[in-house]
Short mmCIF file of C-alpha atoms in Angstrom, two decimals:
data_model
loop_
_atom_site.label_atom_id
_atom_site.label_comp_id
_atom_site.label_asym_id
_atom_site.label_seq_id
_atom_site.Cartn_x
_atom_site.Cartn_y
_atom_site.Cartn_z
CA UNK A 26 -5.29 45.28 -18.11
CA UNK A 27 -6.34 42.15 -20.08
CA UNK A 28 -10.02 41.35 -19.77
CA UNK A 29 -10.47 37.84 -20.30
CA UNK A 30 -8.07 36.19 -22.01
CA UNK A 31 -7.63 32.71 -22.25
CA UNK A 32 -7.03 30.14 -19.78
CA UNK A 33 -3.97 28.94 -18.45
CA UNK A 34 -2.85 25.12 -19.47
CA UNK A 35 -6.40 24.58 -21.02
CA UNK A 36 -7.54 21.11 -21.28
CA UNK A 37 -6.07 19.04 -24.40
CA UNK A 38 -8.47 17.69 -27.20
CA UNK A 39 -7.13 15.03 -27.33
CA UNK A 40 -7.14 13.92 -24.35
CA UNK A 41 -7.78 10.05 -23.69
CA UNK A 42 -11.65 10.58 -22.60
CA UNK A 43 -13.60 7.48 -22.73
CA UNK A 44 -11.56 3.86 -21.59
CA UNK A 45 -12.60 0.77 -23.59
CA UNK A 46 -14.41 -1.76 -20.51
CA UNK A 47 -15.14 -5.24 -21.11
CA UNK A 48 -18.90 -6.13 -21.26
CA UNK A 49 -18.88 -8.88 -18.22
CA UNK A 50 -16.99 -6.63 -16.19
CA UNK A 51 -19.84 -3.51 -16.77
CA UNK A 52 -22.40 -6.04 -15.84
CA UNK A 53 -20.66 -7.31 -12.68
CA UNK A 54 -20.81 -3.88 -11.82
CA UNK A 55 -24.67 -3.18 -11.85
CA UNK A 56 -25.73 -5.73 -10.63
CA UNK A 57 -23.00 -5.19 -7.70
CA UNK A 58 -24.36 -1.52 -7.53
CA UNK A 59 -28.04 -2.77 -7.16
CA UNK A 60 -27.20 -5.47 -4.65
CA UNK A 61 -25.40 -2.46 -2.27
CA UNK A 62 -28.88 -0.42 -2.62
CA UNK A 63 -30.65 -3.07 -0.72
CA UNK A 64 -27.75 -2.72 2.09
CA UNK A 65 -29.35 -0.01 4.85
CA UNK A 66 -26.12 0.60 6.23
CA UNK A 67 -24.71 1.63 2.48
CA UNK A 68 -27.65 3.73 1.96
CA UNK A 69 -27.05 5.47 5.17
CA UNK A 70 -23.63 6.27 4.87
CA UNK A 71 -24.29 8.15 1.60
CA UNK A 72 -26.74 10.47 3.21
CA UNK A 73 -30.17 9.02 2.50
CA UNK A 74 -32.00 9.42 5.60
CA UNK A 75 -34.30 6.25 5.51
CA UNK A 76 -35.59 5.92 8.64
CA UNK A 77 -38.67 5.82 7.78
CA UNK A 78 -38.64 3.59 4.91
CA UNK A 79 -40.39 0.41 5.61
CA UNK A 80 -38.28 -1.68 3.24
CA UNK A 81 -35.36 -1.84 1.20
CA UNK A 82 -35.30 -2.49 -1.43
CA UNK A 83 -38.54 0.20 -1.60
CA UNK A 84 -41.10 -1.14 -4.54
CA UNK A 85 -44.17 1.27 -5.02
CA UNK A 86 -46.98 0.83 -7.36
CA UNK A 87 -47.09 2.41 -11.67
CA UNK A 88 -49.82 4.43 -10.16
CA UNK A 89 -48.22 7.84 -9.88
CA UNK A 90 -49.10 10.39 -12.59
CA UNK A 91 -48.72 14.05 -10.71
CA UNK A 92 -45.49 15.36 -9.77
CA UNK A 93 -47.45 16.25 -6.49
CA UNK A 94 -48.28 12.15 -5.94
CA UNK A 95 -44.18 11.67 -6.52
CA UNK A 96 -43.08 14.45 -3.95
CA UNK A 97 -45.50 12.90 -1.27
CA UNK A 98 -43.61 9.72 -2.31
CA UNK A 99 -40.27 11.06 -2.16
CA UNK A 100 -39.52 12.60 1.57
CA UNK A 101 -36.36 12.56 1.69
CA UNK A 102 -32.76 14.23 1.40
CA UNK A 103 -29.02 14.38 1.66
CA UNK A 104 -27.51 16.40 4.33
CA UNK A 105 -24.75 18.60 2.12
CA UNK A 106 -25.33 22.50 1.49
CA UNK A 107 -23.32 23.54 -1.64
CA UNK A 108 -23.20 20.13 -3.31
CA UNK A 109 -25.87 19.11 -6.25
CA UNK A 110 -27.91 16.27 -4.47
CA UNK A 111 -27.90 12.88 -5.75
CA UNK A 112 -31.41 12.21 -4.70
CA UNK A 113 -33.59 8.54 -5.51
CA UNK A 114 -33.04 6.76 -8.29
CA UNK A 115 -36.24 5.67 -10.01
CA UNK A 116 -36.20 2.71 -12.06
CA UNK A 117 -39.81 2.26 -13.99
CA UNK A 118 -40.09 -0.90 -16.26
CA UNK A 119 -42.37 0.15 -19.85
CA UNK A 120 -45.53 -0.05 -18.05
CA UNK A 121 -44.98 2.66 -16.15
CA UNK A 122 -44.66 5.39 -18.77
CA UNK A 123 -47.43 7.39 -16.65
CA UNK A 124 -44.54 7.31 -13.81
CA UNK A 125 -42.28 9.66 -16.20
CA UNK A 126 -43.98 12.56 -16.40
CA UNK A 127 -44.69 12.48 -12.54
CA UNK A 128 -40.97 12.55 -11.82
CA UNK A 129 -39.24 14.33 -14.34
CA UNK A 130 -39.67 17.83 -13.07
CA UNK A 131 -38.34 16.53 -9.63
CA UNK A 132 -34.01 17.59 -9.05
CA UNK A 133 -32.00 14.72 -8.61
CA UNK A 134 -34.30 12.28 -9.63
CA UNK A 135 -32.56 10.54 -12.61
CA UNK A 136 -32.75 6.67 -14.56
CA UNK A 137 -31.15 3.95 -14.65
CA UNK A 138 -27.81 4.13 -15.31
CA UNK A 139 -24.18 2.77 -13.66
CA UNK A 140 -22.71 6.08 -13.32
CA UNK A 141 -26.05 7.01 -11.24
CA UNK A 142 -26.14 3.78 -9.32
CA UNK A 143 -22.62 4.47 -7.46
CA UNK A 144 -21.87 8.27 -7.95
CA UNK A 145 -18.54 8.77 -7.54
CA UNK A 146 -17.58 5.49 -7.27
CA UNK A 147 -19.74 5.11 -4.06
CA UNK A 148 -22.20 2.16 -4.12
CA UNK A 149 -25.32 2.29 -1.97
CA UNK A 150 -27.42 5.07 -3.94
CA UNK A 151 -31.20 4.86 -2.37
CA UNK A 152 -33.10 3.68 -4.81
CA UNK A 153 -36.99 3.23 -5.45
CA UNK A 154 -38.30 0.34 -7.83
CA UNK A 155 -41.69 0.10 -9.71
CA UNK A 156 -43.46 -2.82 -9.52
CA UNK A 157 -42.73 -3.84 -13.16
CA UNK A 158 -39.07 -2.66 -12.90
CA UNK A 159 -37.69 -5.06 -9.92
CA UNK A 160 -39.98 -7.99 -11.78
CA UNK A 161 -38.08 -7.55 -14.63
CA UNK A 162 -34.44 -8.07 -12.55
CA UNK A 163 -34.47 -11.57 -12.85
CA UNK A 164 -35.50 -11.89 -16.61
CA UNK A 165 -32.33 -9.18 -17.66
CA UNK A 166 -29.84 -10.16 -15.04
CA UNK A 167 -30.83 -13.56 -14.34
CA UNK A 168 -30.67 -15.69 -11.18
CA UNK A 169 -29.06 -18.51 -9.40
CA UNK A 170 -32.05 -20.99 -11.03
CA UNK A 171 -32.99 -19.04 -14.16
CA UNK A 172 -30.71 -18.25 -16.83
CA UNK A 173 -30.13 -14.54 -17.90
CA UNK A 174 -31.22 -12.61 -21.32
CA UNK A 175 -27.74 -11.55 -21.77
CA UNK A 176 -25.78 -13.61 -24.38
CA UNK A 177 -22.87 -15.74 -22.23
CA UNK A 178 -23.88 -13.51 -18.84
CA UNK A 179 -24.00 -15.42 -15.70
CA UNK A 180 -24.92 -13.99 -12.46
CA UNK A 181 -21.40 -13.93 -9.78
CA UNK A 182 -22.57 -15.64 -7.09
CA UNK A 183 -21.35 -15.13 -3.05
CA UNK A 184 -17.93 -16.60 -2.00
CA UNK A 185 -19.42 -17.15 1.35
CA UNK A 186 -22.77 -18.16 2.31
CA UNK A 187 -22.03 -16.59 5.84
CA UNK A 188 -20.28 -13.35 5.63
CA UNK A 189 -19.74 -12.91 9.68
CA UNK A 190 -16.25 -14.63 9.33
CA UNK A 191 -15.51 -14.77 13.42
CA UNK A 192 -18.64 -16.36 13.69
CA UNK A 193 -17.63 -19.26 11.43
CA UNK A 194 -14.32 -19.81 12.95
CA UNK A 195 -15.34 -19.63 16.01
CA UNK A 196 -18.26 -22.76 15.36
CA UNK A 197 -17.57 -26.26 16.88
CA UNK A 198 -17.45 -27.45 13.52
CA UNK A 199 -14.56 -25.90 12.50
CA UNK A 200 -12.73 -25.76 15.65
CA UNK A 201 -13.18 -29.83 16.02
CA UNK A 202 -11.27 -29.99 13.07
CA UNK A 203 -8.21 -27.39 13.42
CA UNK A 204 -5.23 -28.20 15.23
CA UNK A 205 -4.99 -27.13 19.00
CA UNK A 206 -2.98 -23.79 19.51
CA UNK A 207 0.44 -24.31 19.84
CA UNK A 208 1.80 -22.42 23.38
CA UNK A 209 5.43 -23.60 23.09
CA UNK A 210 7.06 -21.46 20.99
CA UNK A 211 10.03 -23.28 19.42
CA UNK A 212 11.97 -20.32 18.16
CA UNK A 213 15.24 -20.84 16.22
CA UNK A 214 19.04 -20.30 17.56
CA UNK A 215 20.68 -17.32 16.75
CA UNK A 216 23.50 -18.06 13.88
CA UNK A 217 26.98 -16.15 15.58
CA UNK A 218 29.58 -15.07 13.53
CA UNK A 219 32.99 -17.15 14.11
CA UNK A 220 35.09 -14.84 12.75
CA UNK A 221 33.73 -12.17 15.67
CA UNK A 222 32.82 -14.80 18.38
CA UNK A 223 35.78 -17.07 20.07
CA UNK A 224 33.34 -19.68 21.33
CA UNK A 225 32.05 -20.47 18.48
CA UNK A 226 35.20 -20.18 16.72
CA UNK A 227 36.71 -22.97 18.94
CA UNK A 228 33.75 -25.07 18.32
CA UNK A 229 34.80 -25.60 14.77
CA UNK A 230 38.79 -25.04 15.26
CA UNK A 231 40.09 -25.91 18.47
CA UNK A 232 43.46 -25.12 17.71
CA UNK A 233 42.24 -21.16 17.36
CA UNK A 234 42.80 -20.59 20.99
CA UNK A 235 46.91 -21.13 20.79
CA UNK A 236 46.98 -19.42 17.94
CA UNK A 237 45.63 -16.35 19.16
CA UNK A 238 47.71 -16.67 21.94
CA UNK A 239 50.74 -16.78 19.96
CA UNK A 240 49.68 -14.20 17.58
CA UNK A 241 49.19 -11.54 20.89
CA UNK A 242 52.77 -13.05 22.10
CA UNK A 243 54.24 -12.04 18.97
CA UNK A 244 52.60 -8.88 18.83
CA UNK A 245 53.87 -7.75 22.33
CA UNK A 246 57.88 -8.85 21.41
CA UNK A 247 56.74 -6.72 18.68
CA UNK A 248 55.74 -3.97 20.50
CA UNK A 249 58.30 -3.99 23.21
CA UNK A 250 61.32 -4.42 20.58
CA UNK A 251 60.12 -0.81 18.87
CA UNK A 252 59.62 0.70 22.57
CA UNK A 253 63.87 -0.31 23.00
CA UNK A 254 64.69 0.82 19.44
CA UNK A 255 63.04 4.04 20.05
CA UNK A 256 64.40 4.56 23.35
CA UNK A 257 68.07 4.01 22.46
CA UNK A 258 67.96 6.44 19.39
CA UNK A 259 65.78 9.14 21.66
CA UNK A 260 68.96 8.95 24.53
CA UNK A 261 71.59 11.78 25.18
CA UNK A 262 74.84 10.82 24.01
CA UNK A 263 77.85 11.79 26.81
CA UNK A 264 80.06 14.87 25.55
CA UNK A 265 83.36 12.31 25.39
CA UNK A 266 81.44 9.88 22.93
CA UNK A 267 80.00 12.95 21.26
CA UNK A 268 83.37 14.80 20.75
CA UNK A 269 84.82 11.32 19.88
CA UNK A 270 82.15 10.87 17.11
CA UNK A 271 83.12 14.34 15.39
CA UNK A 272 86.50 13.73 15.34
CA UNK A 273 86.04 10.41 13.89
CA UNK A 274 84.32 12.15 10.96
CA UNK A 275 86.89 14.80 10.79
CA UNK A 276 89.23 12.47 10.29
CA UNK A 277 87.28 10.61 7.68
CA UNK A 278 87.17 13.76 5.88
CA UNK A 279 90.38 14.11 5.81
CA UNK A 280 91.39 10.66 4.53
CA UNK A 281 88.62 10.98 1.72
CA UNK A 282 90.31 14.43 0.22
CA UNK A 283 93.85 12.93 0.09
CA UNK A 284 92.64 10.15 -1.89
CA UNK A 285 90.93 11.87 -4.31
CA UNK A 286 92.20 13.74 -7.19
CA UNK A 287 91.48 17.68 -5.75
CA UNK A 288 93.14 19.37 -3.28
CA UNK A 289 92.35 21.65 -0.31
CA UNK A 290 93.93 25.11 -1.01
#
Protein backbone atom coordinates (compact mmCIF):
# COMPACT_ATOMS: atom_id res chain seq x y z
CA UNK A 1 0.00 0.00 0.00
CA UNK A 2 1.57 3.37 -1.00
CA UNK A 3 1.38 5.98 1.73
CA UNK A 4 1.42 9.22 0.20
CA UNK A 5 2.72 9.47 -2.90
CA UNK A 6 2.44 12.19 -5.12
CA UNK A 7 -0.41 13.81 -6.64
CA UNK A 8 -2.09 13.08 -9.68
CA UNK A 9 -1.71 15.78 -12.75
CA UNK A 10 -0.02 18.26 -10.24
CA UNK A 11 -0.19 21.81 -11.12
CA UNK A 12 2.49 23.04 -13.85
CA UNK A 13 5.22 25.71 -12.89
CA UNK A 14 4.88 27.24 -15.42
CA UNK A 15 1.78 27.91 -15.61
CA UNK A 16 0.61 31.45 -17.00
CA UNK A 17 -0.14 32.98 -13.32
CA UNK A 18 -0.33 36.63 -13.31
CA UNK A 19 -2.11 38.49 -16.77
CA UNK A 20 -0.51 41.82 -17.77
CA UNK A 21 -3.80 44.64 -17.16
CA UNK A 22 -3.66 48.01 -18.44
CA UNK A 23 -3.41 50.79 -15.75
CA UNK A 24 -6.80 52.82 -16.81
CA UNK A 25 -8.60 49.73 -16.96
CA UNK A 26 -7.40 48.68 -13.01
CA UNK A 27 -8.52 52.10 -12.05
CA UNK A 28 -11.93 51.96 -13.77
CA UNK A 29 -12.29 49.07 -11.75
CA UNK A 30 -11.91 50.55 -8.13
CA UNK A 31 -13.41 53.16 -8.40
CA UNK A 32 -16.40 50.98 -10.04
CA UNK A 33 -15.96 48.61 -6.96
CA UNK A 34 -16.27 51.59 -4.46
CA UNK A 35 -19.19 53.20 -6.26
CA UNK A 36 -21.22 49.50 -5.89
CA UNK A 37 -20.37 49.67 -1.94
CA UNK A 38 -22.51 52.68 -1.59
CA UNK A 39 -25.42 50.58 -3.48
CA UNK A 40 -27.65 48.92 -0.36
CA UNK A 41 -29.13 46.56 -2.59
CA UNK A 42 -25.37 45.27 -3.73
CA UNK A 43 -24.37 45.12 -0.22
CA UNK A 44 -27.33 43.05 0.60
CA UNK A 45 -27.14 40.58 -1.90
CA UNK A 46 -23.59 39.64 -0.79
CA UNK A 47 -24.69 38.85 2.69
CA UNK A 48 -23.99 41.97 4.74
CA UNK A 49 -26.87 42.34 6.89
CA UNK A 50 -27.09 46.24 7.16
CA UNK A 51 -30.15 46.93 8.48
CA UNK A 52 -29.12 48.73 10.92
CA UNK A 53 -26.61 50.84 9.35
CA UNK A 54 -27.64 54.39 9.27
CA UNK A 55 -25.73 55.23 6.09
CA UNK A 56 -23.93 53.99 3.28
CA UNK A 57 -21.43 54.74 2.55
CA UNK A 58 -20.67 54.22 6.66
CA UNK A 59 -17.80 56.97 7.74
CA UNK A 60 -16.78 56.62 11.52
CA UNK A 61 -14.36 58.69 13.36
CA UNK A 62 -9.87 57.81 13.71
CA UNK A 63 -10.90 57.43 17.27
CA UNK A 64 -10.78 53.68 17.74
CA UNK A 65 -7.69 52.25 19.45
CA UNK A 66 -9.05 48.81 21.29
CA UNK A 67 -9.99 45.89 19.37
CA UNK A 68 -12.98 45.90 21.91
CA UNK A 69 -14.05 49.75 20.54
CA UNK A 70 -13.81 48.01 16.76
CA UNK A 71 -16.02 44.86 17.61
CA UNK A 72 -18.73 47.22 19.20
CA UNK A 73 -18.28 48.98 15.81
CA UNK A 74 -18.45 46.06 13.71
CA UNK A 75 -21.97 44.03 14.37
CA UNK A 76 -22.28 42.37 11.70
CA UNK A 77 -21.99 39.07 9.50
CA UNK A 78 -22.46 36.92 6.45
CA UNK A 79 -24.90 34.18 6.58
CA UNK A 80 -22.58 31.05 5.12
CA UNK A 81 -21.36 28.14 7.55
CA UNK A 82 -18.24 26.46 6.00
CA UNK A 83 -17.10 29.41 3.91
CA UNK A 84 -14.17 31.96 5.24
CA UNK A 85 -16.20 35.28 5.71
CA UNK A 86 -15.43 38.24 3.77
CA UNK A 87 -16.34 40.58 6.51
CA UNK A 88 -15.93 44.90 6.33
CA UNK A 89 -13.47 46.35 4.57
CA UNK A 90 -11.72 49.13 6.48
CA UNK A 91 -10.13 51.78 4.64
CA UNK A 92 -8.06 54.25 7.20
CA UNK A 93 -6.26 57.26 5.49
CA UNK A 94 -2.41 57.91 7.49
CA UNK A 95 -4.02 59.60 10.29
CA UNK A 96 -5.54 56.86 11.49
CA UNK A 97 -2.59 54.62 12.31
CA UNK A 98 -4.22 54.24 15.96
CA UNK A 99 -7.22 52.52 13.84
CA UNK A 100 -4.66 49.54 12.85
CA UNK A 101 -3.94 48.02 15.78
CA UNK A 102 -7.72 48.13 16.83
CA UNK A 103 -8.65 46.02 13.83
CA UNK A 104 -6.02 43.83 12.97
CA UNK A 105 -6.74 41.01 15.33
CA UNK A 106 -10.41 41.08 13.97
CA UNK A 107 -11.11 37.83 10.95
CA UNK A 108 -12.08 39.13 7.81
CA UNK A 109 -11.28 42.49 8.34
CA UNK A 110 -8.69 43.29 5.58
CA UNK A 111 -7.30 46.82 3.47
CA UNK A 112 -7.72 48.27 0.70
CA UNK A 113 -7.25 46.39 -2.11
CA UNK A 114 -9.30 45.45 -5.67
CA UNK A 115 -9.25 41.85 -5.14
CA UNK A 116 -10.97 42.67 -1.57
CA UNK A 117 -13.32 45.26 -2.93
CA UNK A 118 -15.28 42.64 -5.29
CA UNK A 119 -14.29 39.09 -4.01
CA UNK A 120 -14.84 36.85 -6.50
CA UNK A 121 -15.64 39.08 -8.99
CA UNK A 122 -18.72 40.26 -6.95
CA UNK A 123 -18.94 44.06 -6.42
CA UNK A 124 -20.84 45.43 -3.44
CA UNK A 125 -18.37 44.39 -0.48
CA UNK A 126 -19.71 46.45 2.80
CA UNK A 127 -17.34 48.67 3.47
CA UNK A 128 -16.53 51.18 6.44
CA UNK A 129 -14.51 54.51 5.72
CA UNK A 130 -12.47 56.70 8.21
CA UNK A 131 -12.97 60.08 8.21
CA UNK A 132 -9.57 60.87 6.59
CA UNK A 133 -9.89 57.89 4.15
CA UNK A 134 -13.27 58.91 2.12
CA UNK A 135 -11.71 62.77 2.28
CA UNK A 136 -8.95 61.64 0.54
CA UNK A 137 -11.30 59.95 -2.54
CA UNK A 138 -11.51 62.93 -4.37
CA UNK A 139 -7.77 64.08 -4.16
CA UNK A 140 -6.55 60.20 -5.55
CA UNK A 141 -9.44 59.47 -7.82
CA UNK A 142 -10.55 62.79 -8.67
CA UNK A 143 -13.99 64.22 -9.51
CA UNK A 144 -16.25 65.57 -12.10
CA UNK A 145 -14.81 69.40 -11.09
CA UNK A 146 -11.37 68.54 -9.69
CA UNK A 147 -8.77 66.88 -11.54
CA UNK A 148 -7.22 63.56 -10.24
CA UNK A 149 -3.50 62.82 -8.75
CA UNK A 150 -3.11 60.11 -11.19
CA UNK A 151 -0.96 61.02 -14.26
CA UNK A 152 -3.57 61.07 -17.55
CA UNK A 153 -6.54 59.43 -15.09
CA UNK A 154 -9.91 60.83 -15.58
CA UNK A 155 -12.84 59.83 -13.63
CA UNK A 156 -15.70 57.67 -16.23
CA UNK A 157 -18.53 59.49 -15.78
CA UNK A 158 -22.52 58.05 -16.02
CA UNK A 159 -23.99 57.37 -19.53
CA UNK A 160 -27.28 58.33 -18.13
CA UNK A 161 -28.16 60.89 -15.71
CA UNK A 162 -31.47 58.87 -15.06
CA UNK A 163 -30.91 55.22 -14.87
CA UNK A 164 -34.88 54.21 -14.56
CA UNK A 165 -35.00 53.82 -18.45
CA UNK A 166 -39.11 53.18 -18.62
CA UNK A 167 -39.40 56.17 -16.78
CA UNK A 168 -37.66 58.27 -19.43
CA UNK A 169 -39.44 56.83 -22.32
CA UNK A 170 -42.37 56.95 -20.96
CA UNK A 171 -42.00 61.20 -20.22
CA UNK A 172 -44.04 63.64 -22.42
CA UNK A 173 -40.90 64.88 -23.59
CA UNK A 174 -39.85 62.13 -25.35
CA UNK A 175 -43.06 60.75 -26.40
CA UNK A 176 -43.98 64.38 -28.11
CA UNK A 177 -41.21 63.76 -30.18
CA UNK A 178 -41.38 59.90 -31.36
CA UNK A 179 -43.47 58.84 -34.06
CA UNK A 180 -47.06 57.47 -33.21
CA UNK A 181 -47.21 53.54 -33.10
CA UNK A 182 -47.83 52.13 -36.22
CA UNK A 183 -51.13 49.50 -35.91
CA UNK A 184 -51.24 48.58 -39.63
CA UNK A 185 -48.97 46.10 -40.16
CA UNK A 186 -47.87 46.17 -43.82
CA UNK A 187 -46.32 42.77 -44.07
CA UNK A 188 -44.69 41.63 -47.35
CA UNK A 189 -46.17 39.03 -50.11
CA UNK A 190 -45.05 35.72 -50.03
CA UNK A 191 -42.50 35.08 -53.17
CA UNK A 192 -44.12 31.47 -54.89
CA UNK A 193 -42.10 29.35 -56.78
CA UNK A 194 -43.19 29.23 -60.67
CA UNK A 195 -41.65 26.29 -61.41
CA UNK A 196 -44.07 24.51 -58.49
CA UNK A 197 -47.06 26.97 -58.74
CA UNK A 198 -49.25 27.15 -62.21
CA UNK A 199 -50.71 30.54 -61.35
CA UNK A 200 -47.93 32.14 -61.04
CA UNK A 201 -46.35 30.37 -63.77
CA UNK A 202 -49.03 31.72 -66.21
CA UNK A 203 -48.53 35.12 -64.89
CA UNK A 204 -45.17 35.31 -66.52
CA UNK A 205 -45.83 32.67 -69.53
CA UNK A 206 -49.21 32.43 -70.66
CA UNK A 207 -48.55 30.03 -73.19
CA UNK A 208 -47.57 27.38 -70.14
CA UNK A 209 -51.11 26.29 -69.84
CA UNK A 210 -51.24 24.56 -73.61
CA UNK A 211 -48.19 23.34 -73.15
CA UNK A 212 -48.87 21.36 -70.25
CA UNK A 213 -51.79 20.28 -71.81
CA UNK A 214 -50.04 18.93 -74.68
CA UNK A 215 -47.25 17.54 -72.75
CA UNK A 216 -50.11 15.27 -70.52
CA UNK A 217 -51.75 14.52 -74.17
CA UNK A 218 -48.61 13.16 -75.29
CA UNK A 219 -47.91 11.39 -72.28
CA UNK A 220 -51.28 9.46 -72.30
CA UNK A 221 -50.78 8.32 -76.38
CA UNK A 222 -47.71 7.38 -74.66
CA UNK A 223 -49.05 5.44 -72.15
CA UNK A 224 -51.89 3.86 -73.96
CA UNK A 225 -49.55 2.84 -77.07
CA UNK A 226 -47.26 0.58 -74.40
CA UNK A 227 -50.67 -0.75 -72.71
CA UNK A 228 -51.51 -2.20 -76.77
CA UNK A 229 -47.88 -3.27 -77.33
CA UNK A 230 -47.92 -5.16 -74.18
CA UNK A 231 -51.19 -6.61 -74.62
CA UNK A 232 -50.62 -8.02 -78.12
CA UNK A 233 -47.24 -9.74 -77.16
CA UNK A 234 -48.95 -11.05 -73.62
CA UNK A 235 -52.01 -12.83 -76.03
CA UNK A 236 -52.42 -16.68 -76.69
CA UNK A 237 -51.60 -17.50 -80.07
CA UNK A 238 -54.42 -20.17 -81.75
CA UNK A 239 -52.87 -23.83 -82.17
CA UNK A 240 -53.29 -23.43 -86.31
CA UNK A 241 -51.09 -20.14 -86.27
CA UNK A 242 -48.90 -21.80 -83.67
CA UNK A 243 -48.35 -25.11 -85.62
CA UNK A 244 -48.09 -22.88 -88.77
CA UNK A 245 -45.24 -20.84 -87.11
CA UNK A 246 -43.11 -24.12 -86.34
CA UNK A 247 -43.36 -25.42 -89.52
CA UNK A 248 -42.37 -22.25 -91.05
CA UNK A 249 -39.13 -22.53 -89.07
CA UNK A 250 -38.74 -26.12 -89.88
CA UNK A 251 -38.72 -25.36 -93.13
CA UNK A 252 -36.29 -22.53 -92.79
CA UNK A 253 -34.06 -24.96 -91.29
CA UNK A 254 -34.13 -26.97 -93.82
CA UNK A 255 -33.43 -24.49 -96.64
CA UNK A 256 -30.43 -23.03 -94.50
CA UNK A 257 -28.57 -26.71 -94.33
CA UNK A 258 -28.88 -27.33 -98.11
CA UNK A 259 -27.24 -24.16 -98.79
CA UNK A 260 -24.50 -24.48 -96.77
CA UNK A 261 -21.47 -26.49 -97.24
CA UNK A 262 -22.28 -29.53 -94.39
CA UNK A 263 -24.58 -32.06 -94.59
CA UNK A 264 -27.14 -33.82 -92.35
CA UNK A 265 -26.04 -37.51 -91.96
Amino acid sequence: MCRGGRMFAPTKIWRRWHRKIKVNQKRYAVVSAIASSAVPSLVMARGHKIESVPELPLVIGDSAEKTSAAIDILKQTRNRRYISRKGSLIVYGTEGAKLVKAFRNIPGVERLNLLKLAPGGHLGRFVIWTKSAFEKLDSIDGSFDKTSEKKGYILPRSKMVNADLVRTINSDEVQSVVKPIKKKVKRAPMKKNPLKNLNTMLKLNPYAKTARRMSLLAEAQRVKAKKEKLDKKRAQIPKEEAAAIKAAGKAWYQTMISDSDYTEF
